[in-house]
Coordinates of C-alpha atoms and ligand atoms in Angstrom, one line a residue:
M223 CA -22.6 11.5 -12.9
E224 CA -23.1 15.0 -14.3
E225 CA -20.7 16.5 -11.8
L226 CA -18.1 13.8 -12.4
K227 CA -18.5 14.3 -16.1
R228 CA -17.8 18.0 -15.8
I229 CA -14.6 17.2 -13.8
V230 CA -13.3 14.7 -16.3
E231 CA -13.9 17.1 -19.1
C232 CA -11.4 19.5 -17.6
F233 CA -8.7 17.0 -18.5
A234 CA -7.3 16.5 -22.0
I235 CA -9.0 13.2 -22.7
E236 CA -10.0 11.7 -26.1
G237 CA -13.5 10.6 -27.0
D238 CA -16.9 11.3 -25.6
I239 CA -17.8 10.1 -22.1
K240 CA -20.4 7.3 -22.1
D241 CA -20.4 6.2 -18.5
I242 CA -18.7 6.8 -15.1
A243 CA -19.0 4.0 -12.5
P244 CA -17.2 3.2 -9.2
L245 CA -14.1 1.0 -9.5
G246 CA -12.1 -1.1 -7.0
N247 CA -12.2 -1.1 -3.2
G248 CA -9.5 1.3 -1.9
L249 CA -9.8 2.5 1.6
I250 CA -8.6 6.0 1.0
N251 CA -9.4 7.6 -2.4
D252 CA -12.6 7.3 -4.4
T253 CA -12.0 5.7 -7.8
Y254 CA -14.2 5.6 -10.9
K255 CA -13.9 4.1 -14.3
V256 CA -14.7 6.5 -17.2
T257 CA -15.9 4.7 -20.3
T258 CA -15.7 6.6 -23.5
A259 CA -17.4 6.0 -26.9
A260 CA -15.9 4.2 -29.9
D261 CA -12.1 3.7 -30.1
A262 CA -11.0 6.3 -27.5
P263 CA -9.2 4.9 -24.4
D264 CA -11.1 4.6 -21.2
Y265 CA -9.9 6.4 -18.1
V266 CA -9.7 6.2 -14.3
L267 CA -10.9 9.1 -12.4
Q268 CA -9.8 9.5 -8.8
R269 CA -10.7 11.9 -6.0
I270 CA -7.6 12.2 -4.0
N271 CA -8.3 12.1 -0.3
N272 CA -6.5 15.3 0.7
A273 CA -7.1 14.8 4.4
V274 CA -4.7 11.9 4.0
F275 CA -2.5 13.3 1.2
Q276 CA -2.3 16.9 2.4
D277 CA 0.2 18.1 -0.2
V278 CA -1.4 17.1 -3.5
D279 CA 1.2 19.1 -5.5
L280 CA 4.0 17.1 -4.0
L281 CA 2.0 13.9 -4.4
Q282 CA 1.5 14.5 -8.2
G283 CA 5.0 15.7 -8.6
N284 CA 6.3 12.4 -7.1
I285 CA 4.1 10.4 -9.4
A286 CA 5.2 12.3 -12.4
A287 CA 8.8 11.8 -11.5
V288 CA 8.3 8.0 -10.9
T289 CA 6.2 7.3 -14.0
G290 CA 8.5 9.4 -16.2
H291 CA 11.6 7.7 -14.9
I292 CA 10.2 4.2 -15.4
R293 CA 8.9 5.1 -18.8
R294 CA 12.3 6.3 -20.0
K295 CA 14.1 3.3 -18.6
L296 CA 11.7 0.8 -20.2
A297 CA 12.0 2.7 -23.5
A298 CA 15.8 2.6 -23.3
Q299 CA 15.5 -1.2 -22.8
G300 CA 13.5 -1.4 -26.0
V301 CA 10.3 -2.3 -24.2
T302 CA 7.2 -1.7 -26.4
D303 CA 3.6 -1.2 -25.3
L304 CA 4.7 1.3 -22.7
D305 CA 1.2 2.4 -21.9
R306 CA 0.5 -1.1 -20.5
K307 CA 3.7 -1.1 -18.4
V308 CA 3.5 2.2 -16.7
L309 CA 0.6 4.5 -15.7
R310 CA 0.0 7.7 -17.7
F311 CA -1.7 10.6 -16.1
V312 CA -3.7 13.1 -18.2
P313 CA -2.9 16.8 -18.0
L314 CA -5.5 19.5 -17.7
K315 CA -6.8 21.1 -20.9
E316 CA -6.0 24.5 -19.5
D317 CA -2.6 23.8 -18.1
G318 CA -0.6 21.0 -19.8
D319 CA 1.9 20.8 -16.9
K320 CA -0.7 20.0 -14.3
T321 CA -2.2 16.6 -13.7
Y322 CA -4.7 17.4 -11.0
L323 CA -7.7 19.6 -10.7
E324 CA -8.8 21.4 -7.6
A325 CA -12.6 22.2 -7.5
D326 CA -14.6 23.2 -4.5
G327 CA -11.9 22.0 -2.1
K328 CA -11.8 18.6 -3.8
F329 CA -8.8 17.2 -5.7
W330 CA -9.1 15.1 -8.8
R331 CA -6.9 13.3 -11.3
V332 CA -7.3 11.2 -14.4
S333 CA -5.1 8.4 -15.8
V334 CA -5.5 6.2 -18.8
F335 CA -7.2 2.9 -18.1
I336 CA -5.2 -0.2 -19.0
P337 CA -7.6 -2.6 -20.7
D338 CA -7.6 -6.4 -20.5
T339 CA -5.8 -6.8 -17.2
M340 CA -6.4 -8.8 -14.1
T341 CA -6.0 -7.9 -10.5
F342 CA -6.2 -10.4 -7.6
E343 CA -7.3 -10.2 -4.0
T344 CA -5.4 -13.5 -3.3
V345 CA -2.5 -15.1 -5.1
N346 CA -1.0 -18.5 -5.4
P347 CA 2.8 -19.2 -4.9
E348 CA 3.6 -19.0 -8.6
Y349 CA 2.1 -15.5 -8.9
S350 CA 3.6 -14.4 -5.6
E351 CA 7.0 -15.2 -7.0
Y352 CA 6.3 -13.0 -10.1
A353 CA 5.0 -10.3 -7.8
G354 CA 8.2 -10.5 -5.6
E355 CA 10.4 -10.1 -8.7
A356 CA 8.2 -7.2 -10.0
F357 CA 8.2 -5.2 -6.8
G358 CA 12.0 -5.8 -6.6
H359 CA 12.4 -4.5 -10.2
F360 CA 10.3 -1.6 -9.4
E361 CA 12.6 -0.6 -6.5
A362 CA 15.7 -1.3 -8.7
M363 CA 14.4 0.9 -11.5
L364 CA 13.8 3.7 -9.0
S365 CA 17.2 3.3 -7.4
D366 CA 18.8 6.0 -9.7
I367 CA 15.9 8.4 -10.0
P368 CA 17.4 11.9 -10.3
E369 CA 14.5 13.8 -8.7
Q370 CA 14.3 14.1 -4.9
L371 CA 11.0 12.5 -3.9
G372 CA 9.1 13.9 -0.9
E373 CA 7.2 12.0 1.7
T374 CA 3.5 12.1 0.6
I375 CA 2.6 11.1 4.1
P376 CA 5.4 12.1 6.5
D377 CA 6.7 9.2 8.5
F378 CA 4.1 6.9 6.8
H379 CA 5.7 3.6 7.9
N380 CA 7.5 4.9 11.0
M381 CA 6.6 2.4 13.7
E382 CA 7.6 4.8 16.5
L383 CA 5.2 7.4 15.2
R384 CA 2.4 4.8 14.7
L385 CA 2.8 3.8 18.3
S386 CA 2.8 7.3 19.6
Q387 CA -0.4 7.9 17.6
L388 CA -1.9 5.0 19.3
E389 CA -0.8 6.3 22.7
Q390 CA -2.4 9.6 21.8
A391 CA -5.6 7.9 20.9
E392 CA -5.6 6.0 24.2
K393 CA -5.1 9.3 26.1
E394 CA -7.9 11.1 24.3
D395 CA -10.3 8.1 23.9
L396 CA -12.4 10.4 21.6
A397 CA -15.2 7.9 20.9
G398 CA -15.3 6.7 24.6
R399 CA -14.6 3.2 23.4
L400 CA -11.9 2.5 25.9
A401 CA -14.0 3.8 28.8
K402 CA -16.8 1.4 27.8
D403 CA -14.4 -1.5 27.2
A404 CA -15.0 -3.5 30.3
E405 CA -18.7 -3.6 30.0
A406 CA -19.0 -3.8 26.2
C407 CA -16.0 -6.0 25.2
G408 CA -15.1 -7.7 28.4
G409 CA -11.8 -5.8 28.6
E410 CA -10.7 -6.9 25.1
L411 CA -9.5 -3.5 24.0
H412 CA -7.2 -3.2 27.0
S413 CA -5.7 -6.7 26.4
I414 CA -5.1 -5.7 22.8
L415 CA -3.3 -2.6 24.0
E416 CA -1.2 -4.7 26.4
E417 CA -0.2 -7.1 23.7
I418 CA 0.8 -4.3 21.4
H419 CA 2.8 -2.5 24.0
A420 CA 4.6 -5.7 24.8
H421 CA 6.0 -5.9 21.3
G422 CA 6.4 -2.1 20.7
Y423 CA 10.1 -1.8 21.4
E424 CA 11.1 -4.8 19.3
M425 CA 9.0 -3.7 16.4
C426 CA 10.7 -0.2 16.3
K427 CA 14.0 -1.8 15.5
A428 CA 14.1 -0.4 11.9
E429 CA 14.0 3.2 13.2
R430 CA 16.9 2.5 15.6
M431 CA 18.9 0.8 12.9
Y432 CA 18.3 3.8 10.6
R433 CA 19.5 6.3 13.2
E434 CA 22.6 4.1 13.8
G435 CA 23.4 4.3 10.0
Q436 CA 22.9 0.5 9.5
L437 CA 19.8 0.8 7.3
P438 CA 19.2 2.9 4.2
K439 CA 16.0 4.4 2.9
R440 CA 15.2 3.6 -0.7
I441 CA 12.4 4.7 -2.9
S442 CA 9.7 2.1 -2.2
H443 CA 6.1 1.6 -3.1
C444 CA 4.8 1.4 0.4
D445 CA 1.4 -0.1 -0.5
T446 CA 2.3 -3.4 -2.1
K447 CA -1.0 -5.0 -1.5
V448 CA -1.7 -7.9 -3.9
N449 CA -4.4 -5.8 -5.6
N450 CA -2.0 -3.0 -6.4
M451 CA -0.4 -5.0 -9.3
L452 CA -1.9 -5.5 -12.8
F453 CA -1.4 -8.8 -14.5
D454 CA -1.7 -9.4 -18.2
K455 CA -4.1 -12.0 -19.6
D456 CA -1.3 -14.6 -19.8
G457 CA -0.4 -14.1 -16.1
S458 CA 2.7 -12.0 -16.6
V459 CA 3.1 -8.9 -14.4
L460 CA 2.3 -5.7 -16.3
C461 CA 2.8 -2.9 -13.8
V462 CA 2.5 -1.6 -10.3
I463 CA -0.4 0.8 -9.6
D464 CA -1.5 3.0 -6.8
L465 CA 1.6 5.1 -6.7
D466 CA 0.5 7.6 -4.0
T467 CA 2.7 6.3 -1.3
V468 CA 5.9 5.9 -3.4
M469 CA 8.5 7.6 -1.2
P470 CA 11.8 7.0 0.6
A471 CA 11.3 4.2 3.1
F472 CA 12.9 0.9 4.2
V473 CA 12.6 -2.0 1.7
F474 CA 10.8 -3.7 4.6
S475 CA 7.6 -1.8 3.6
D476 CA 7.3 -3.4 0.3
F477 CA 8.3 -6.9 1.4
G478 CA 6.2 -6.8 4.6
D479 CA 3.1 -5.3 3.2
F480 CA 2.8 -7.7 0.3
L481 CA 3.0 -10.7 2.6
R482 CA 0.6 -9.0 5.0
T483 CA -2.1 -9.3 2.3
A484 CA -0.9 -12.3 0.3
A485 CA 0.2 -14.7 3.0
N486 CA -3.0 -14.4 4.9
P487 CA -5.5 -16.9 3.4
V488 CA -8.4 -14.6 4.4
A489 CA -9.0 -10.9 3.9
E490 CA -7.6 -8.3 6.4
D491 CA -11.1 -7.8 7.7
S492 CA -12.2 -11.4 8.0
P493 CA -13.7 -12.2 11.4
E494 CA -12.7 -15.9 10.9
L495 CA -9.7 -15.7 13.1
D496 CA -9.1 -19.5 13.1
K497 CA -8.4 -19.2 9.3
V498 CA -5.8 -16.5 9.7
D499 CA -2.4 -18.0 9.2
F500 CA 1.0 -16.8 7.8
D501 CA 1.3 -19.0 4.7
M502 CA 5.0 -20.2 4.3
E503 CA 4.5 -21.3 0.7
I504 CA 3.6 -17.8 -0.2
F505 CA 6.5 -16.4 1.8
K506 CA 9.0 -18.8 0.1
A507 CA 7.8 -18.0 -3.4
F508 CA 7.6 -14.2 -2.8
S509 CA 11.0 -14.0 -1.2
R510 CA 12.6 -16.0 -4.0
G511 CA 11.2 -13.5 -6.5
Y512 CA 12.1 -10.5 -4.4
I513 CA 15.7 -11.6 -3.8
K514 CA 16.1 -12.1 -7.6
G515 CA 14.6 -8.7 -8.3
T516 CA 16.7 -6.8 -5.8
K517 CA 20.1 -8.5 -6.3
S518 CA 21.6 -5.3 -7.6
F519 CA 21.2 -3.4 -4.4
L520 CA 19.9 -5.4 -1.3
T521 CA 22.4 -5.3 1.5
P522 CA 23.0 -8.3 3.9
V523 CA 21.4 -6.3 6.8
E524 CA 18.3 -5.7 4.8
K525 CA 18.1 -9.4 3.7
E526 CA 18.7 -10.6 7.3
N527 CA 15.8 -8.5 8.5
L528 CA 13.2 -9.6 6.0
P529 CA 11.5 -12.0 8.6
Y530 CA 11.2 -9.0 10.9
A531 CA 9.5 -7.1 8.1
A532 CA 7.0 -10.0 7.7
C533 CA 6.0 -9.5 11.3
L534 CA 6.3 -5.7 11.4
F535 CA 3.6 -5.0 8.8
P536 CA 0.7 -7.0 10.3
F537 CA 1.7 -5.4 13.6
M538 CA 1.8 -1.9 12.2
Q539 CA -1.5 -2.3 10.4
A540 CA -3.1 -3.6 13.6
V541 CA -1.8 -0.5 15.4
R542 CA -3.2 1.8 12.7
F543 CA -6.6 0.1 12.6
F544 CA -6.8 0.0 16.3
A545 CA -5.9 3.7 16.8
D546 CA -8.6 4.5 14.2
Y547 CA -11.1 2.4 16.1
I548 CA -10.3 4.2 19.3
N549 CA -10.5 7.6 17.6
G550 CA -14.0 6.8 16.3
D551 CA -13.1 5.7 12.7
T552 CA -11.9 8.9 11.1
Y553 CA -9.3 7.5 8.8
Y554 CA -10.3 4.2 7.1
K555 CA -13.6 3.8 5.3
I556 CA -15.7 1.4 7.4
K557 CA -18.8 -0.7 6.5
Y558 CA -20.1 -1.3 10.1
P559 CA -19.2 0.2 13.5
E560 CA -16.8 -2.6 14.7
H561 CA -15.1 -2.9 11.3
N562 CA -11.8 -1.5 12.5
L563 CA -11.8 -3.7 15.6
V564 CA -12.4 -6.8 13.4
R565 CA -9.5 -5.7 11.2
T566 CA -7.3 -5.2 14.3
R567 CA -8.1 -8.7 15.6
N568 CA -7.3 -10.2 12.2
Q569 CA -4.0 -8.4 11.9
M570 CA -2.9 -9.3 15.4
A571 CA -3.7 -13.0 14.7
L572 CA -1.5 -12.7 11.5
F573 CA 1.3 -11.0 13.5
R574 CA 1.3 -13.9 16.0
S575 CA 1.4 -16.5 13.3
A576 CA 4.2 -14.7 11.4
A577 CA 6.2 -14.3 14.6
S578 CA 6.0 -18.0 15.3
K579 CA 7.5 -18.7 11.9
V580 CA 10.5 -16.4 12.0
P581 CA 13.0 -19.3 12.5
Q582 CA 11.6 -21.1 9.4
M583 CA 11.8 -17.9 7.4
R584 CA 15.4 -17.4 8.4
T585 CA 16.3 -20.9 7.3
W586 CA 14.6 -20.4 4.0
L587 CA 16.3 -17.1 3.3
E588 CA 19.7 -18.5 4.1
S589 CA 19.1 -21.2 1.5
L590 CA 18.5 -18.7 -1.3
Ligands
LIG1426 C1 -4.9 1.9 2.7 O1 -6.4 2.8 0.1 P1 -5.7 1.5 0.1 O2 -6.6 0.4 0.4 O3 -4.8 1.3 -1.1 C2 -3.7 2.5 3.4 C3 -2.6 1.5 3.5 C4 -3.1 0.3 4.3 C5 -4.4 -0.2 3.6 C6 -5.0 -1.3 4.5 C7 -2.6 5.9 2.3 O4 -4.6 1.6 1.3 O5 -1.5 2.0 4.1 O6 -2.2 -0.6 4.4 O7 -5.3 0.8 3.4 N1 -3.2 3.7 2.6 C8 -3.0 4.8 3.2 O8 -5.8 -2.1 3.7 O9 -3.1 5.0 4.4
LIG1427 MG1 -4.9 0.4 -3.3

């Protein structure tokens, strides 16, 4: 607490710090809530994982551009209460232009905590529709951002790269897990690899379409998990949070990643595979909202490929979790040794379920 307090005090915050306690359950950064005395706002302190986000300056520059652009747009539309609709990062006391602190090789930032909000780990169809529209609006608002945003994680959602990382992990087998597979898991790891490779080419379609000039990259959120959206007490969507991965990408990222978390009735690390299912009611509601929110820019090719996006994201996530498992769990936080394998099984089950529902998805989208 004392160390964290000293860090927060380097930022231009108001009020005296009363308490600092862990917040949320992100898999990458460490997040804390900073409670202050009396009427001053509370804050969110984050340690940025700079093994994952290696260019923190670029990262914070992107976020400043995005929040600044959205703030100006909302203000021009006459929206009030801006501090509830867009995140505000606090500058350093010593350098008013800088929104992060480097201390002993660790990187920190502070934003203003938005009070009286709700986040969800699961959503019903009604809230999914609001979320679809909100993520669509988020992309629409950023469609004319003047700044050039960089990739905070180069090739973050590039399926070809993710597959080659898995192949690399296979080759190196750093934790010896593949070598032990036959005795320890009855060959399960090899059958997962086989299933992944069988779908690899088909799942890399977006990259090919991009190279052929059929598919644009747009500024997307790229981590549209259900829990990255703040809702107001009355259920309306306030704002999108967790902006680290906002970067140029295919719209498939936002569409697919939301459904990956929202259309699965159980958490991404649930071992209850018989409960994993791609929920079409959530798909229908979310896509209705998303199509509304993106009407100003979504092309027919993008729309046609939304069912592919719904399959791509559980697949990509399975590949990422599985590569991390084979590498010996160096990327994602884990709570027990098989955690990444359990996550992989779950995401593969979701992928199969989504793939079996592509014809229904197409029919629904055509009706919109
Ligand atoms: C990570 O940290 P968190 O939970 O918001 C990851 C996402 C994955 C997600 C899986 C930078 O997000 O891409 O989809 O875990 N973020 C990064 O739950 O890798
Ligand atoms: Mg998050």
